[in-house]
Amino acid sequence: MNPRRSPTIRRRRLGAELRRYRDAAGVTIDVVAERLGCSPSKVSRIETGHTSATPRDVKDMLDIYDVKGVESDELVQISREARQKGWWHPFSTVLTGAYVGLEAAARSIRAYEQQVIPGLLQTDKYAIAMIRAARLGDPDREIEQRVRVRMARQALLIQDDPIDLQVVLDEAVVSRPVGGDEVMRDQLLRLVEATRLPNVTLQILPFAAGAHAGMDGTFAILDFPDAEDPNVVFAENATGGLFLEKSDELRKYNSIFETIRSSALSPEESRDMIAMLAEEPLWKLRPRGSGSI
C-alpha cells in the first residue's frame, strides 16, 4: 500500500466527510444509529475515525443524507481502503492509538522532544534501554516487538518519497546517557549521521536558553499532503497521547514550534555539539550522584 494512503488517514477522512454530509442534511447521530440498527457511539466513532465502517454502512449512511452518484462512490471506495491492514498491523498489540498510521501518511513532522530521542532517530539499543526503563515489568517479547516496529518506522526517512522531519531536542536529551556510555555514544553518532539526510533538520535547544515556549511538554505536528486531511498535533504522555485538530490548537502549536526553533542552535551548531558530546560526554564530567542544581 502507498504509505500516503494509510488506512488510518483514509478512515479519518471518511469520518470527516460523513460528519459533514450528516450536518448538511440536518440529521442527528441518534437518527442515523436507529436507521442502521446500531448504537449512536458506533456512528460517533466512525465519524471521528476511531472505527472503520463497512462499505455497506457507508452506502446506507449516504442514502440517509441523500448523497448519490460520484460522491457516494468515492466515499464507498475510501471505506474499502480504510479497512485494509497497514504494515504495522502485526504489532497492534503493542501500539496504542493511531499515531503510527498517521505518521505513515504524513508529508512532514515537526517535533519538540524534552526527554528522549524521537523514535524515527533511535538506534535499536537505545530504544531497548529506553523502553525497559519506561515500561517496568514488560516482558522481553513485548519489548522486542516495540523495538521492531520502531525500527521499521524509520524507513519513512529513506523511502522514495521520504518524510520531511524537523526536530528540536532539549539539551537534556543528548546529555542523559540512556543505556550507558557505549549505547549513548552510538546514538549520538546516529544523530550526526541523520543530519546529513536532506530531509532531516535537527536542532538543540540549549540549557542557556532558559525558560522557553515548549516547557509545557513534548509534541509533534503532523502535516499531510492532501488539503482534505487537516494537520494534527500529537501531545505525548505515558498512556499514549492526545490528538489535537482544532484550528486554534494548531495555530498555538505552530507558534510554539517556531518560537523554540528560533531559540535553538542552528542545525550546523547542533551537529557540531552532538559530535562533540559523542567524544566528550558531559555526563562523564559531572561527579556521580551530583544534582543538576
PDB file of C-alpha atoms in Angstrom:
ATOM      1  CA  MET A   1       0.000   0.000   0.000  1.00  0.00           C
ATOM      2  CA  ASN A   2       1.159   3.508  -0.797  1.00  0.00           C
ATOM      3  CA  PRO A   3       2.140   4.918   2.640  1.00  0.00           C
ATOM      4  CA  ARG A   4       0.464   8.195   1.747  1.00  0.00           C
ATOM      5  CA  ARG A   5      -2.812   6.208   1.544  1.00  0.00           C
ATOM      6  CA  SER A   6      -2.517   4.856   5.062  1.00  0.00           C
ATOM      7  CA  PRO A   7      -5.758   3.194   6.221  1.00  0.00           C
ATOM      8  CA  THR A   8      -5.641   5.395   9.307  1.00  0.00           C
ATOM      9  CA  ILE A   9      -5.718   8.619   7.304  1.00  0.00           C
ATOM     10  CA  ARG A  10      -8.369   7.205   4.964  1.00  0.00           C
ATOM     11  CA  ARG A  11     -10.554   6.340   7.967  1.00  0.00           C
ATOM     12  CA  ARG A  12     -10.035   9.843   9.344  1.00  0.00           C
ATOM     13  CA  ARG A  13     -11.011  11.469   6.044  1.00  0.00           C
ATOM     14  CA  LEU A  14     -14.030   9.192   5.628  1.00  0.00           C
ATOM     15  CA  GLY A  15     -15.294  10.095   9.083  1.00  0.00           C
ATOM     16  CA  ALA A  16     -14.901  13.820   8.449  1.00  0.00           C
ATOM     17  CA  GLU A  17     -16.798  13.590   5.156  1.00  0.00           C
ATOM     18  CA  LEU A  18     -19.619  11.550   6.663  1.00  0.00           C
ATOM     19  CA  ARG A  19     -19.942  14.047   9.504  1.00  0.00           C
ATOM     20  CA  ARG A  20     -20.024  16.921   7.004  1.00  0.00           C
ATOM     21  CA  TYR A  21     -22.769  15.301   4.949  1.00  0.00           C
ATOM     22  CA  ARG A  22     -24.778  14.471   8.085  1.00  0.00           C
ATOM     23  CA  ASP A  23     -24.570  18.062   9.306  1.00  0.00           C
ATOM     24  CA  ALA A  24     -25.600  19.365   5.875  1.00  0.00           C
ATOM     25  CA  ALA A  25     -28.611  17.040   5.883  1.00  0.00           C
ATOM     26  CA  GLY A  26     -29.631  18.165   9.384  1.00  0.00           C
ATOM     27  CA  VAL A  27     -29.688  14.575  10.678  1.00  0.00           C
ATOM     28  CA  THR A  28     -28.731  13.629  14.249  1.00  0.00           C
ATOM     29  CA  ILE A  29     -26.446  10.760  15.220  1.00  0.00           C
ATOM     30  CA  ASP A  30     -29.356   9.111  17.019  1.00  0.00           C
ATOM     31  CA  VAL A  31     -31.440   9.066  13.835  1.00  0.00           C
ATOM     32  CA  VAL A  32     -28.555   7.530  11.862  1.00  0.00           C
ATOM     33  CA  ALA A  33     -27.999   4.886  14.521  1.00  0.00           C
ATOM     34  CA  GLU A  34     -31.678   3.973  14.536  1.00  0.00           C
ATOM     35  CA  ARG A  35     -31.769   3.655  10.737  1.00  0.00           C
ATOM     36  CA  LEU A  36     -28.620   1.496  10.711  1.00  0.00           C
ATOM     37  CA  GLY A  37     -29.682  -0.588  13.685  1.00  0.00           C
ATOM     38  CA  CYS A  38     -26.548   0.202  15.694  1.00  0.00           C
ATOM     39  CA  SER A  39     -25.568   2.296  18.695  1.00  0.00           C
ATOM     40  CA  PRO A  40     -25.019   6.080  18.499  1.00  0.00           C
ATOM     41  CA  SER A  41     -21.496   5.515  19.839  1.00  0.00           C
ATOM     42  CA  LYS A  42     -20.653   3.438  16.760  1.00  0.00           C
ATOM     43  CA  VAL A  43     -21.750   6.252  14.448  1.00  0.00           C
ATOM     44  CA  SER A  44     -19.752   8.735  16.522  1.00  0.00           C
ATOM     45  CA  ARG A  45     -16.629   6.566  16.398  1.00  0.00           C
ATOM     46  CA  ILE A  46     -16.958   6.194  12.627  1.00  0.00           C
ATOM     47  CA  GLU A  47     -17.174   9.983  12.277  1.00  0.00           C
ATOM     48  CA  THR A  48     -14.110  10.543  14.462  1.00  0.00           C
ATOM     49  CA  GLY A  49     -12.105   7.919  12.572  1.00  0.00           C
ATOM     50  CA  HIS A  50     -11.726   5.602  15.561  1.00  0.00           C
ATOM     51  CA  THR A  51     -13.732   2.786  13.965  1.00  0.00           C
ATOM     52  CA  SER A  52     -13.740   1.542  10.394  1.00  0.00           C
ATOM     53  CA  ALA A  53     -17.071   1.366   8.548  1.00  0.00           C
ATOM     54  CA  THR A  54     -18.104  -1.302   6.089  1.00  0.00           C
ATOM     55  CA  PRO A  55     -18.885  -0.192   2.529  1.00  0.00           C
ATOM     56  CA  ARG A  56     -22.486  -1.237   3.216  1.00  0.00           C
ATOM     57  CA  ASP A  57     -22.690   1.010   6.282  1.00  0.00           C
ATOM     58  CA  VAL A  58     -21.228   3.936   4.341  1.00  0.00           C
ATOM     59  CA  LYS A  59     -23.687   3.436   1.461  1.00  0.00           C
ATOM     60  CA  ASP A  60     -26.612   3.282   3.902  1.00  0.00           C
ATOM     61  CA  MET A  61     -25.445   6.425   5.717  1.00  0.00           C
ATOM     62  CA  LEU A  62     -25.087   8.334   2.450  1.00  0.00           C
ATOM     63  CA  ASP A  63     -28.570   7.226   1.399  1.00  0.00           C
ATOM     64  CA  ILE A  64     -29.886   8.776   4.613  1.00  0.00           C
ATOM     65  CA  TYR A  65     -28.120  12.031   3.687  1.00  0.00           C
ATOM     66  CA  ASP A  66     -29.380  11.792   0.083  1.00  0.00           C
ATOM     67  CA  VAL A  67     -25.833  11.669  -1.306  1.00  0.00           C
ATOM     68  CA  LYS A  68     -25.718   9.854  -4.640  1.00  0.00           C
ATOM     69  CA  GLY A  69     -23.548   9.321  -7.698  1.00  0.00           C
ATOM     70  CA  VAL A  70     -19.836  10.102  -7.800  1.00  0.00           C
ATOM     71  CA  GLU A  71     -19.693  11.493  -4.244  1.00  0.00           C
ATOM     72  CA  SER A  72     -21.204   8.300  -2.871  1.00  0.00           C
ATOM     73  CA  ASP A  73     -18.985   6.028  -4.969  1.00  0.00           C
ATOM     74  CA  GLU A  74     -15.825   7.840  -3.869  1.00  0.00           C
ATOM     75  CA  LEU A  75     -16.607   7.516  -0.163  1.00  0.00           C
ATOM     76  CA  VAL A  76     -17.547   3.856  -0.512  1.00  0.00           C
ATOM     77  CA  GLN A  77     -14.158   3.284  -2.177  1.00  0.00           C
ATOM     78  CA  ILE A  78     -12.403   5.155   0.636  1.00  0.00           C
ATOM     79  CA  SER A  79     -14.189   2.890   3.132  1.00  0.00           C
ATOM     80  CA  ARG A  80     -12.699  -0.140   1.355  1.00  0.00           C
ATOM     81  CA  GLU A  81      -9.201   1.371   1.524  1.00  0.00           C
ATOM     82  CA  ALA A  82      -9.696   2.278   5.191  1.00  0.00           C
ATOM     83  CA  ARG A  83     -10.370  -1.378   6.047  1.00  0.00           C
ATOM     84  CA  GLN A  84      -7.056  -2.593   4.641  1.00  0.00           C
ATOM     85  CA  LYS A  85      -4.278  -3.527   7.060  1.00  0.00           C
ATOM     86  CA  GLY A  86      -1.277  -1.246   7.447  1.00  0.00           C
ATOM     87  CA  TRP A  87       2.214  -2.741   7.650  1.00  0.00           C
ATOM     88  CA  TRP A  88       2.097  -2.115  11.407  1.00  0.00           C
ATOM     89  CA  HIS A  89      -0.996  -4.309  11.951  1.00  0.00           C
ATOM     90  CA  PRO A  90       1.022  -7.338  13.210  1.00  0.00           C
ATOM     91  CA  PHE A  91       2.318  -5.089  16.005  1.00  0.00           C
ATOM     92  CA  SER A  92      -1.107  -3.802  17.050  1.00  0.00           C
ATOM     93  CA  THR A  93      -0.824  -5.467  20.466  1.00  0.00           C
ATOM     94  CA  VAL A  94       1.996  -3.085  21.450  1.00  0.00           C
ATOM     95  CA  LEU A  95       0.750   0.062  19.709  1.00  0.00           C
ATOM     96  CA  THR A  96      -1.624   2.493  21.368  1.00  0.00           C
ATOM     97  CA  GLY A  97      -3.683   4.994  19.438  1.00  0.00           C
ATOM     98  CA  ALA A  98      -3.436   5.937  15.780  1.00  0.00           C
ATOM     99  CA  TYR A  99      -0.080   7.720  15.732  1.00  0.00           C
ATOM    100  CA  VAL A 100       1.875   5.244  13.598  1.00  0.00           C
ATOM    101  CA  GLY A 101      -0.860   5.197  10.957  1.00  0.00           C
ATOM    102  CA  LEU A 102      -0.974   8.998  10.814  1.00  0.00           C
ATOM    103  CA  GLU A 103       2.818   9.198  10.740  1.00  0.00           C
ATOM    104  CA  ALA A 104       2.885   6.855   7.733  1.00  0.00           C
ATOM    105  CA  ALA A 105       0.624   9.236   5.801  1.00  0.00           C
ATOM    106  CA  ALA A 106       2.319  12.493   6.813  1.00  0.00           C
ATOM    107  CA  ARG A 107       4.273  14.685   4.428  1.00  0.00           C
ATOM    108  CA  SER A 108       6.241  16.295   7.248  1.00  0.00           C
ATOM    109  CA  ILE A 109       6.644  16.157  11.016  1.00  0.00           C
ATOM    110  CA  ARG A 110       7.806  18.979  13.242  1.00  0.00           C
ATOM    111  CA  ALA A 111       8.612  17.739  16.721  1.00  0.00           C
ATOM    112  CA  TYR A 112       9.890  19.018  20.040  1.00  0.00           C
ATOM    113  CA  GLU A 113      11.267  16.463  22.492  1.00  0.00           C
ATOM    114  CA  GLN A 114      12.281  17.079  26.109  1.00  0.00           C
ATOM    115  CA  GLN A 115      13.399  13.664  27.371  1.00  0.00           C
ATOM    116  CA  VAL A 116      14.295  11.122  24.683  1.00  0.00           C
ATOM    117  CA  ILE A 117      15.489  10.809  21.099  1.00  0.00           C
ATOM    118  CA  PRO A 118      12.433  10.605  18.785  1.00  0.00           C
ATOM    119  CA  GLY A 119      11.602   7.080  17.623  1.00  0.00           C
ATOM    120  CA  LEU A 120      12.443   7.837  13.984  1.00  0.00           C
ATOM    121  CA  LEU A 121      16.051   8.577  15.004  1.00  0.00           C
ATOM    122  CA  GLN A 122      16.708   5.962  17.686  1.00  0.00           C
ATOM    123  CA  THR A 123      19.191   3.102  17.481  1.00  0.00           C
ATOM    124  CA  ASP A 124      17.866  -0.301  18.460  1.00  0.00           C
ATOM    125  CA  LYS A 125      19.992  -0.472  21.617  1.00  0.00           C
ATOM    126  CA  TYR A 126      18.902   2.990  22.737  1.00  0.00           C
ATOM    127  CA  ALA A 127      15.267   2.004  22.115  1.00  0.00           C
ATOM    128  CA  ILE A 128      15.653  -1.163  24.199  1.00  0.00           C
ATOM    129  CA  ALA A 129      17.195   0.748  27.109  1.00  0.00           C
ATOM    130  CA  MET A 130      14.579   3.491  26.957  1.00  0.00           C
ATOM    131  CA  ILE A 131      11.601   1.136  26.751  1.00  0.00           C
ATOM    132  CA  ARG A 132      12.870  -1.078  29.570  1.00  0.00           C
ATOM    133  CA  ALA A 133      13.291   1.948  31.824  1.00  0.00           C
ATOM    134  CA  ALA A 134       9.912   3.479  30.946  1.00  0.00           C
ATOM    135  CA  ARG A 135       7.800   0.304  30.893  1.00  0.00           C
ATOM    136  CA  LEU A 136       8.776  -1.575  34.021  1.00  0.00           C
ATOM    137  CA  GLY A 137       7.574  -5.164  34.035  1.00  0.00           C
ATOM    138  CA  ASP A 138       7.017  -5.517  30.282  1.00  0.00           C
ATOM    139  CA  PRO A 139       8.121  -8.981  29.093  1.00  0.00           C
ATOM    140  CA  ASP A 140      11.125  -9.246  26.775  1.00  0.00           C
ATOM    141  CA  ARG A 141       8.947 -10.381  23.863  1.00  0.00           C
ATOM    142  CA  GLU A 142       6.800  -7.257  24.098  1.00  0.00           C
ATOM    143  CA  ILE A 143       9.865  -5.019  24.307  1.00  0.00           C
ATOM    144  CA  GLU A 144      11.289  -6.754  21.232  1.00  0.00           C
ATOM    145  CA  GLN A 145       8.079  -6.073  19.310  1.00  0.00           C
ATOM    146  CA  ARG A 146       8.106  -2.416  20.285  1.00  0.00           C
ATOM    147  CA  VAL A 147      11.687  -2.061  19.098  1.00  0.00           C
ATOM    148  CA  ARG A 148      10.975  -3.887  15.823  1.00  0.00           C
ATOM    149  CA  VAL A 149       8.084  -1.601  14.915  1.00  0.00           C
ATOM    150  CA  ARG A 150      10.144   1.447  15.900  1.00  0.00           C
ATOM    151  CA  MET A 151      12.978   0.390  13.602  1.00  0.00           C
ATOM    152  CA  ALA A 152      10.524  -0.346  10.772  1.00  0.00           C
ATOM    153  CA  ARG A 153       9.059   3.168  11.068  1.00  0.00           C
ATOM    154  CA  GLN A 154      12.465   4.647  10.230  1.00  0.00           C
ATOM    155  CA  ALA A 155      12.016   3.603   6.587  1.00  0.00           C
ATOM    156  CA  LEU A 156       9.938   6.787   6.269  1.00  0.00           C
ATOM    157  CA  LEU A 157      13.180   8.774   6.252  1.00  0.00           C
ATOM    158  CA  ILE A 158      14.827   6.937   3.344  1.00  0.00           C
ATOM    159  CA  GLN A 159      11.965   5.727   1.140  1.00  0.00           C
ATOM    160  CA  ASP A 160      11.495   7.060  -2.413  1.00  0.00           C
ATOM    161  CA  ASP A 161       9.139   9.758  -1.131  1.00  0.00           C
ATOM    162  CA  PRO A 162      10.687  10.441   2.287  1.00  0.00           C
ATOM    163  CA  ILE A 163       9.017  12.324   5.060  1.00  0.00           C
ATOM    164  CA  ASP A 164      10.421  15.735   5.979  1.00  0.00           C
ATOM    165  CA  LEU A 165      11.478  15.689   9.633  1.00  0.00           C
ATOM    166  CA  GLN A 166      12.246  18.802  11.682  1.00  0.00           C
ATOM    167  CA  VAL A 167      13.205  18.132  15.289  1.00  0.00           C
ATOM    168  CA  VAL A 168      14.149  20.371  18.191  1.00  0.00           C
ATOM    169  CA  LEU A 169      15.731  18.465  21.069  1.00  0.00           C
ATOM    170  CA  ASP A 170      16.170  19.868  24.533  1.00  0.00           C
ATOM    171  CA  GLU A 171      19.819  19.678  25.567  1.00  0.00           C
ATOM    172  CA  ALA A 172      18.775  17.219  28.298  1.00  0.00           C
ATOM    173  CA  VAL A 173      18.025  14.632  25.604  1.00  0.00           C
ATOM    174  CA  VAL A 174      21.642  14.477  24.436  1.00  0.00           C
ATOM    175  CA  SER A 175      23.081  14.886  27.933  1.00  0.00           C
ATOM    176  CA  ARG A 176      21.490  11.842  29.600  1.00  0.00           C
ATOM    177  CA  PRO A 177      23.355   8.536  28.981  1.00  0.00           C
ATOM    178  CA  VAL A 178      20.431   6.236  28.219  1.00  0.00           C
ATOM    179  CA  GLY A 179      21.749   2.661  28.148  1.00  0.00           C
ATOM    180  CA  GLY A 180      25.243   3.634  29.283  1.00  0.00           C
ATOM    181  CA  ASP A 181      28.235   5.251  27.631  1.00  0.00           C
ATOM    182  CA  GLU A 182      28.605   2.977  24.588  1.00  0.00           C
ATOM    183  CA  VAL A 183      24.893   2.912  23.724  1.00  0.00           C
ATOM    184  CA  MET A 184      24.599   6.672  24.084  1.00  0.00           C
ATOM    185  CA  ARG A 185      27.727   7.362  22.044  1.00  0.00           C
ATOM    186  CA  ASP A 186      26.371   5.219  19.199  1.00  0.00           C
ATOM    187  CA  GLN A 187      23.067   7.053  19.468  1.00  0.00           C
ATOM    188  CA  LEU A 188      24.733  10.447  19.237  1.00  0.00           C
ATOM    189  CA  LEU A 189      26.696   9.313  16.171  1.00  0.00           C
ATOM    190  CA  ARG A 190      23.408   8.116  14.661  1.00  0.00           C
ATOM    191  CA  LEU A 191      22.020  11.630  15.127  1.00  0.00           C
ATOM    192  CA  VAL A 192      25.039  13.140  13.385  1.00  0.00           C
ATOM    193  CA  GLU A 193      24.515  10.711  10.516  1.00  0.00           C
ATOM    194  CA  ALA A 194      20.817  11.591  10.313  1.00  0.00           C
ATOM    195  CA  THR A 195      21.580  15.308   9.987  1.00  0.00           C
ATOM    196  CA  ARG A 196      23.262  14.567   6.662  1.00  0.00           C
ATOM    197  CA  LEU A 197      19.948  13.473   5.166  1.00  0.00           C
ATOM    198  CA  PRO A 198      18.461  16.327   3.110  1.00  0.00           C
ATOM    199  CA  ASN A 199      15.007  15.735   4.619  1.00  0.00           C
ATOM    200  CA  VAL A 200      16.128  15.851   8.281  1.00  0.00           C
ATOM    201  CA  THR A 201      16.709  19.061  10.247  1.00  0.00           C
ATOM    202  CA  LEU A 202      17.883  18.683  13.834  1.00  0.00           C
ATOM    203  CA  GLN A 203      18.414  21.486  16.344  1.00  0.00           C
ATOM    204  CA  ILE A 204      19.399  21.541  20.010  1.00  0.00           C
ATOM    205  CA  LEU A 205      17.650  23.872  22.429  1.00  0.00           C
ATOM    206  CA  PRO A 206      20.464  24.624  24.905  1.00  0.00           C
ATOM    207  CA  PHE A 207      20.103  24.952  28.651  1.00  0.00           C
ATOM    208  CA  ALA A 208      21.330  28.518  28.217  1.00  0.00           C
ATOM    209  CA  ALA A 209      18.033  29.390  26.503  1.00  0.00           C
ATOM    210  CA  GLY A 210      16.421  29.340  29.944  1.00  0.00           C
ATOM    211  CA  ALA A 211      12.621  29.298  30.171  1.00  0.00           C
ATOM    212  CA  HIS A 212      11.039  28.768  26.763  1.00  0.00           C
ATOM    213  CA  ALA A 213       7.733  28.296  24.949  1.00  0.00           C
ATOM    214  CA  GLY A 214       7.909  24.490  24.877  1.00  0.00           C
ATOM    215  CA  MET A 215       8.118  23.864  28.608  1.00  0.00           C
ATOM    216  CA  ASP A 216       4.563  22.513  28.796  1.00  0.00           C
ATOM    217  CA  GLY A 217       5.670  19.284  27.122  1.00  0.00           C
ATOM    218  CA  THR A 218       6.644  17.176  24.146  1.00  0.00           C
ATOM    219  CA  PHE A 219       4.628  17.350  20.936  1.00  0.00           C
ATOM    220  CA  ALA A 220       4.682  16.591  17.215  1.00  0.00           C
ATOM    221  CA  ILE A 221       2.872  18.446  14.422  1.00  0.00           C
ATOM    222  CA  LEU A 222       1.941  16.193  11.506  1.00  0.00           C
ATOM    223  CA  ASP A 223       1.303  17.806   8.124  1.00  0.00           C
ATOM    224  CA  PHE A 224      -0.419  15.833   5.347  1.00  0.00           C
ATOM    225  CA  PRO A 225      -0.064  16.227   1.572  1.00  0.00           C
ATOM    226  CA  ASP A 226      -3.781  16.487   0.782  1.00  0.00           C
ATOM    227  CA  ALA A 227      -5.778  19.561   1.745  1.00  0.00           C
ATOM    228  CA  GLU A 228      -8.700  17.287   2.661  1.00  0.00           C
ATOM    229  CA  ASP A 229      -6.609  15.877   5.530  1.00  0.00           C
ATOM    230  CA  PRO A 230      -6.192  18.586   8.181  1.00  0.00           C
ATOM    231  CA  ASN A 231      -2.964  18.725  10.159  1.00  0.00           C
ATOM    232  CA  VAL A 232      -2.882  17.273  13.651  1.00  0.00           C
ATOM    233  CA  VAL A 233      -0.858  17.798  16.818  1.00  0.00           C
ATOM    234  CA  PHE A 234       0.115  14.789  18.896  1.00  0.00           C
ATOM    235  CA  ALA A 235       0.909  15.616  22.529  1.00  0.00           C
ATOM    236  CA  GLU A 236       2.520  12.518  24.012  1.00  0.00           C
ATOM    237  CA  ASN A 237       2.048  11.184  27.535  1.00  0.00           C
ATOM    238  CA  ALA A 238       2.616   7.961  29.494  1.00  0.00           C
ATOM    239  CA  THR A 239      -0.692   6.419  28.406  1.00  0.00           C
ATOM    240  CA  GLY A 240      -0.326   7.141  24.702  1.00  0.00           C
ATOM    241  CA  GLY A 241      -1.098  10.728  23.874  1.00  0.00           C
ATOM    242  CA  LEU A 242      -3.672  13.288  22.844  1.00  0.00           C
ATOM    243  CA  PHE A 243      -4.558  14.299  19.274  1.00  0.00           C
ATOM    244  CA  LEU A 244      -5.439  17.969  18.745  1.00  0.00           C
ATOM    245  CA  GLU A 245      -7.062  19.093  15.494  1.00  0.00           C
ATOM    246  CA  LYS A 246      -8.861  22.394  16.135  1.00  0.00           C
ATOM    247  CA  SER A 247      -7.558  25.351  14.149  1.00  0.00           C
ATOM    248  CA  ASP A 248      -6.755  27.395  17.267  1.00  0.00           C
ATOM    249  CA  GLU A 249      -4.813  24.451  18.743  1.00  0.00           C
ATOM    250  CA  LEU A 250      -2.838  24.052  15.520  1.00  0.00           C
ATOM    251  CA  ARG A 251      -2.035  27.769  15.433  1.00  0.00           C
ATOM    252  CA  LYS A 252      -0.825  27.674  19.023  1.00  0.00           C
ATOM    253  CA  TYR A 253       1.492  24.709  18.485  1.00  0.00           C
ATOM    254  CA  ASN A 254       2.795  26.094  15.187  1.00  0.00           C
ATOM    255  CA  SER A 255       3.692  29.266  17.065  1.00  0.00           C
ATOM    256  CA  ILE A 256       5.339  27.315  19.903  1.00  0.00           C
ATOM    257  CA  PHE A 257       7.448  25.298  17.490  1.00  0.00           C
ATOM    258  CA  GLU A 258       8.618  28.335  15.553  1.00  0.00           C
ATOM    259  CA  THR A 259       9.482  30.112  18.807  1.00  0.00           C
ATOM    260  CA  ILE A 260      11.590  27.266  20.230  1.00  0.00           C
ATOM    261  CA  ARG A 261      13.172  26.640  16.815  1.00  0.00           C
ATOM    262  CA  SER A 262      14.327  30.250  16.695  1.00  0.00           C
ATOM    263  CA  SER A 263      15.744  29.916  20.235  1.00  0.00           C
ATOM    264  CA  ALA A 264      17.653  26.729  19.358  1.00  0.00           C
ATOM    265  CA  LEU A 265      21.151  26.375  17.978  1.00  0.00           C
ATOM    266  CA  SER A 266      21.420  26.328  14.199  1.00  0.00           C
ATOM    267  CA  PRO A 267      21.445  22.902  12.502  1.00  0.00           C
ATOM    268  CA  GLU A 268      25.204  23.235  11.920  1.00  0.00           C
ATOM    269  CA  GLU A 269      25.926  24.266  15.510  1.00  0.00           C
ATOM    270  CA  SER A 270      23.688  21.474  16.755  1.00  0.00           C
ATOM    271  CA  ARG A 271      25.502  18.856  14.667  1.00  0.00           C
ATOM    272  CA  ASP A 272      28.852  20.072  15.982  1.00  0.00           C
ATOM    273  CA  MET A 273      27.588  19.942  19.571  1.00  0.00           C
ATOM    274  CA  ILE A 274      26.281  16.391  19.188  1.00  0.00           C
ATOM    275  CA  ALA A 275      29.537  15.227  17.589  1.00  0.00           C
ATOM    276  CA  MET A 276      31.482  16.826  20.444  1.00  0.00           C
ATOM    277  CA  LEU A 277      29.289  15.109  23.044  1.00  0.00           C
ATOM    278  CA  ALA A 278      29.894  11.761  21.376  1.00  0.00           C
ATOM    279  CA  GLU A 279      33.626  12.240  22.002  1.00  0.00           C
ATOM    280  CA  GLU A 280      33.491  14.148  25.298  1.00  0.00           C
ATOM    281  CA  PRO A 281      30.165  13.374  27.011  1.00  0.00           C
ATOM    282  CA  LEU A 282      29.091  15.867  29.641  1.00  0.00           C
ATOM    283  CA  TRP A 283      27.816  13.181  31.999  1.00  0.00           C
ATOM    284  CA  LYS A 284      31.407  11.962  32.494  1.00  0.00           C
ATOM    285  CA  LEU A 285      32.470  15.418  33.627  1.00  0.00           C
ATOM    286  CA  ARG A 286      29.948  15.515  36.473  1.00  0.00           C
ATOM    287  CA  PRO A 287      30.633  13.732  39.780  1.00  0.00           C
ATOM    288  CA  ARG A 288      28.467  10.622  40.130  1.00  0.00           C
ATOM    289  CA  GLY A 289      25.328  11.378  42.099  1.00  0.00           C
ATOM    290  CA  SER A 290      25.658  15.127  41.720  1.00  0.00           C
ATOM    291  CA  GLY A 291      22.498  17.090  41.242  1.00  0.00           C
ATOM    292  CA  SER A 292      21.715  19.467  38.413  1.00  0.00           C
ATOM    293  CA  ILE A 293      21.153  22.449  40.687  1.00  0.00           C
TER     294      ILE A 293
END
